mmCIF file of C-alpha atoms in Angstrom:
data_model
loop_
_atom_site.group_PDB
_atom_site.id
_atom_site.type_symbol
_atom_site.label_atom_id
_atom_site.label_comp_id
_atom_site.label_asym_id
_atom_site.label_seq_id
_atom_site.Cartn_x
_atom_site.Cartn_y
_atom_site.Cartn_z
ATOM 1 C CA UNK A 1 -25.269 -23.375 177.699
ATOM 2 C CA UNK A 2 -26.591 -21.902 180.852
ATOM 3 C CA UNK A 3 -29.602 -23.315 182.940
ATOM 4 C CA UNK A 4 -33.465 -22.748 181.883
ATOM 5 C CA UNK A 5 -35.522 -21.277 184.657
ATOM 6 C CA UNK A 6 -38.662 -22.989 184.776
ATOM 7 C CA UNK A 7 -41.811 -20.398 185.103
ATOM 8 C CA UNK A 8 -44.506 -20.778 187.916
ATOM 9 C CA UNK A 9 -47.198 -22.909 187.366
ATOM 10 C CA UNK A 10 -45.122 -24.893 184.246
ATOM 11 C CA UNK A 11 -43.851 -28.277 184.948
ATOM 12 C CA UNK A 12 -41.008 -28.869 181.815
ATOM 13 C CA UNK A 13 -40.012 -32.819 183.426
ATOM 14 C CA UNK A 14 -41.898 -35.239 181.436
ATOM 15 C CA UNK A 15 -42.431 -38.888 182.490
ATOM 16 C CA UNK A 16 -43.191 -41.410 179.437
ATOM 17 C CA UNK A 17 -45.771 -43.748 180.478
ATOM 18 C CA UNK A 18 -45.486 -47.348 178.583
ATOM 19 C CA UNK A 19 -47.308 -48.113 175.398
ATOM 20 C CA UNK A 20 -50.079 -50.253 175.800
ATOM 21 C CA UNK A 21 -49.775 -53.470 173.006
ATOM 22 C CA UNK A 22 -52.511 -51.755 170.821
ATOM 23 C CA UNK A 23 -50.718 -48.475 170.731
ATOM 24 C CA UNK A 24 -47.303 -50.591 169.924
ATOM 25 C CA UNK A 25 -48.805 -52.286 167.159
ATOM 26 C CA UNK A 26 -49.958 -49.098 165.399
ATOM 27 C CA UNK A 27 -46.660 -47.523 165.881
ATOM 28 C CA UNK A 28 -45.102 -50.656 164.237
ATOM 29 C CA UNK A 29 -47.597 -50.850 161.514
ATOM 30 C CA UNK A 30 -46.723 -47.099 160.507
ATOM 31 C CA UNK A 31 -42.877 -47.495 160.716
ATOM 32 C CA UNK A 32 -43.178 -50.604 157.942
ATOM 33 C CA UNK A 33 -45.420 -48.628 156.117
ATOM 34 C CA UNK A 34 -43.074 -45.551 155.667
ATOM 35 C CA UNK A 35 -39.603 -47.494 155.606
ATOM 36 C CA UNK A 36 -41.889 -49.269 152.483
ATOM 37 C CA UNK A 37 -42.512 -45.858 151.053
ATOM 38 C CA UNK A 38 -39.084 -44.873 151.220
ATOM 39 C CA UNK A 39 -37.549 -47.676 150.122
ATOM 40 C CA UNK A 40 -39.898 -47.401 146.632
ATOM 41 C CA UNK A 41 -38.707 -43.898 146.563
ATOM 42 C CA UNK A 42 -35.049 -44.753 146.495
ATOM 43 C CA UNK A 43 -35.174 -47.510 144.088
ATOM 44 C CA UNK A 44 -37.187 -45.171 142.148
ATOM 45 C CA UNK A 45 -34.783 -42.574 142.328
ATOM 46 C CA UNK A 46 -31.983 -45.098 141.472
ATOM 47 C CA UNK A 47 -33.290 -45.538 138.343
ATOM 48 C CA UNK A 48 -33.802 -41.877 137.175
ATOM 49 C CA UNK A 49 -30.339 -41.162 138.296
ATOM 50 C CA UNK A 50 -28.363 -43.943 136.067
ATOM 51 C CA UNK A 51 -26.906 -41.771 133.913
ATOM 52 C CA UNK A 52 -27.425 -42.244 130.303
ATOM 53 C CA UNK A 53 -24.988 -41.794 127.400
ATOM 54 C CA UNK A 54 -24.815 -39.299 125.702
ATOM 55 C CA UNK A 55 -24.762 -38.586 122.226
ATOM 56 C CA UNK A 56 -22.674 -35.791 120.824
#
C-alpha cells in the first residue's frame, strides 16, 4: 500500500466536530429503531426456517 498524493486545492484530513445533544438523540432514536426492525426480521425468519417434517 503506497502513499496517496493529495491534489492541489483538496484537503483529504477530516476533523469530526462533536454532536450537539439534539443531533445525539436522533442518532439514538434511529439506532433503536433499526436494531427493532432487525430483530422482528430475525425472529421472523426463525420461524420460516424451522424445518417441518416431511411426509413421504
Amino acid at each position: 500500500m503506497g502513499l496517496i498524493k493529495e491534489p492541489k486545492d483538496v484537503d483529504l484530513s477530516t476533523k469530526s466536530e462533536p454532536w450537539s445533544e439534539q443531533e445525539l438523540a436522533d442518532f439514538r432514536k434511529i439506532m433503536q429503531d433499526i436494531k427493532s426492525k432487525n430483530a422482528k426480521r430475525k425472529d421472523k425468519a426463525s420461524l420460516l426456517t424451522i424445518k417441518q417434517p416431511q411426509t413421504v
